[in-house]
Steps between C-alpha positions, in 0.01 A plus 500: 500500500315820412265695727187361332603141576579588860146629546347192343698256713446681830299284741160620615501550877242304703441665840228561756388794286392254230246337733160669470166446662198600294173597660187326376412786266859533374512130421180514297627799303841340446359163389149573365505192280490278809165650595315594183681331212574731207473878510383608154304807393145366519469394137473131598272332757795349686670838556568593860253786535214252462653282770498805729135565419413135554672489839287790623174362359573151637474638852161653422383175341604310810276732703207416269572128535481544876153656451621852574419752227325440167647779289841632401567837339803530272619816326802538273571865416676572169600131481759578770358537852292232674256519788314199644226530764328199649231480768627208702616498859798731450860416593536492882620852571752416768706301249425709191857618439649153548233345275607709202876536557643201692543177309352181641243699694128450445172354623496214252729275697200441725277266297206582729486852358586413140434131437537497123696805403727571202749720686650278766863605503484851650676655201246639250402850607848560646643455151244751369614748765870450431466525121281811502628855492198593712284265708212575734294273723196575714312264731144588598380317810236578759480876449873564462742515208874454513689631196862458402703606195829367364752588230691206353408301811615766749237623747424871465176564691283315752185640657176381660171690524125452534307393190141419408598306186411134462747242624757382249841569349618763253830467312652743251824438311708635215747243359853639503576626149874449555429126524197466270628732228231680299234267639130524424212289627315360199124514543427166329756313710362647823139428404582139412663459842198647677254284307691193617444612858125535446467161329643341812305713745136520395329777689812719504463836324815674376479863394787572261536863393124536535414177315326218688640149454326195645406141419178320584589154372868459586704271277211462259530873425875462462467234228230697319724807498818315397373252242569604141309208348143395568449228759353169381274471805404719798787560741499245783546696823554312828574627853616343825616634837851589385483426130328641191535370144350594165564331166371440150632400157542722195583435136870569540828317535693480821387548859435824686518529879463779755590421860489684832604443861343713773410755233850509351520440125753218462586565137751214496262256663634267765382200698131600495489546122686175440254319727204645310642398161566147622165438667271671249638273228489195728138564604376550143690192383345288774154639419521388138720200572752589228701774324843645571573792729642714218189456283275586795685823579542626142302821467430520873475845660496491880561693819568376852526693826585352839561635849802363684626564851854639495560454125856454377586664168809444289595870499420829672277595205274203587418388146547124553373296794748261658284377792402135502257520795185702565628579851821416686344183644218456245432276202693543178388749238498223240257289704282796598463617140465142373222407742307818417531454123415130513178554695375826351587449133386139496166604656462784252558278196250240622236771548575694181515230234472760221824666614669162534410424140654825375819431698527150356455628145781750555727229646424268208589776254834557675565127503430464127734785413776364723478154344485642148836668542666235719744394227581858403557591864751222557706591193485870585621442856795297372582770246478774762721304741761446231488867398544613859800276542668671207380843618396602150247769583522549875779678684399405850576671830613353831208602724146384424158591637448138601809513725301520824786590732685746273447857620542635145233283340264799469758666272508209255383593151523391140517731198322372191670660199488471122815484291867447574595866537245579771559179694875554465488847654288382793710187553821701522361755746270288718550384859578131450379423852139610453442583131445238228455559126282304256552577133215464251565426136283735299138579575317236704184336373164665565359243742149642533233240432748213503496210746777431747638245259676789327703563818672168443511500120646851468868497594508860627199451729616159616845625598357814665260291708788273600721797590230644727412152634127572507362194323339379825413846633670788680618301803828428318539838325874570471491880470300756699490744209449400138612808305417550134787701352428606141582800285284810543373489142211341313671162461601500866145581606369216283742251656403627845131441429565152364690400814233644731233322292684173558499555877136611513389209284677217685636638830264782607595467866854610411353839405235515773756429772707796380804317359498645145664834420612706202848654508501874435815599312606855408395647168761777505843585631559871547847634578685828467774537240755689705709194575536168323521194718601139470241252629737345750549838667132563565406505865184339637336839539546572130759776552864553414611846590256734327376223270142400580291214357121464536300195395141586408205262490250739342479810284427706812819380668695577181372858494583551867851357454564743214387788720718386792817440296503830318549586132581265218494160678579176320189280474502132412181311418534131587334289232533171689644324803792371295621857444544561872848394610537250787666771709195722462254212534635414844332812636164417344468153652646576842313535831318811374396363161168625372238229473137516400296224658249318279172502691141401449211706632187333638301599191756358256365194322811320379342304217315805369814713520710240320234445237479873432874568481646165395211328321412513133511840334143598584324806362467630858876510542553649154260782582676562833836532323359735238325718759812527718768524231757772567727613218856524633643847461845571359776427747643804683820635352691454824493118479848354457472145363859405554 
């Protein structure tokens, strides 16, 4: 037995020295995912820096809900450093240090002080403290201010002095760049978050980097800002003691819901959203005495917000409500929502017969279309089921977004590719636990202007819908991220637009809920020529001795790589995904893969956008192309098309 084998077979010693106790702050830093979900760099709304921001703002919102303070001032310097000042009661100064650094410590365990709060677990701001390279807190109360500063959760300063400032709390934090690598707060993501707060808290003014954000009409404003198609009738806006709903119908397929609990945006819904969907359809059906739930909800755009005592969420990030009761000993959420909808909506429809007529016409239209394609739908479902059994186009993964109890469900994704070479490279390098692959055959059909019948008649669309499991809506969506992975050329761009058109035309909520992304793949590989290397020898950091490899996603990155690597580098221009080896591809679809989220702004009118870009070849579009045509220059001599 040689020395190497002796080392390998030597038993690892297990002694008292292996037993460690972590302080609260150490535990948060060691296991950040337990407290904030993913880390990320701020390019996506679910990245951890926005959870940190939300945890701080939640406390200020809770002060407003307790009728203490009507404004919040938020500043983010250089997209890096955050300060939040509210004008509530201020954290009790005697427990200030414990409130921001000791887990399971807080005032929200006492429901008398915070009856319907979001942050009930005593974790939020402590996680912000632990995961920040620098953290400051100040509590202004009754003519005094107590200030404390921390570094990575460790207390550095603590002082108290007289102050004439208004009561309230000030918090400053810088997310730790060693955890959130190269992070940046994105202005549009932050503003969307803040607008959600104002929709749910009419009368609250938020000053964000000098801009004033407020809402005067609550959920009605939310729908007006989020709808990308015109409503068929004025938004119905109803309020109760602990419930607010707003809804209308639009000329679009699918259903679109926004839900909130105690001011928290529950992007994945939960018991309150399910109750609304059930009872809004039931009430309208009973009003007319006929029609099916699916026909009633087709084209519906709605928002619901409720206040619950001691809400239970399915994760620390609080994006899905698990509570079944309004309070520990109160009536069920389903009954509370159902009773409110039954009384208020039924009364509204009896009073506003003109609106009732418009709703019925929309329901009849949905019913006619459903019946017209009933036979096609049945055959298509059978074909899709048979295709899935033989796994012709879908290479599935083991973990799905619909797996409620799986802690990796948020990582589930599906790559939509075109061609065998691209799908082959991704299939060979993917994580089979969380990454699925769906392979298109050629360019998909331009679905703009077509009815949903085409979803069932077109094999590609039918099988894609079946793979995603979204025929009945997003409640059964199998993958958290739907990633369009096409070549970075004209044909790839065209395929990308055709796929996005399909989603916008028939499943707009898939885009609006942030599930659709575009995979960014490198355009160039730049490496020095001093040493040749075999692929199997390449380390994860792209180095082997003095051999360095850089993957570049833009011309600017290519130029910088050439400068960094010195004279005469070897440059490869990737023409397509199929030219990237599986070994290389593994790095592009790993945890740090570059994704561009497909989003819709409040001024985007989907039908007008699709008509302009995907409709008939209008003179308007021809003129736009002519006016913006750029003649491609000769390729640089340093390209190496190997």
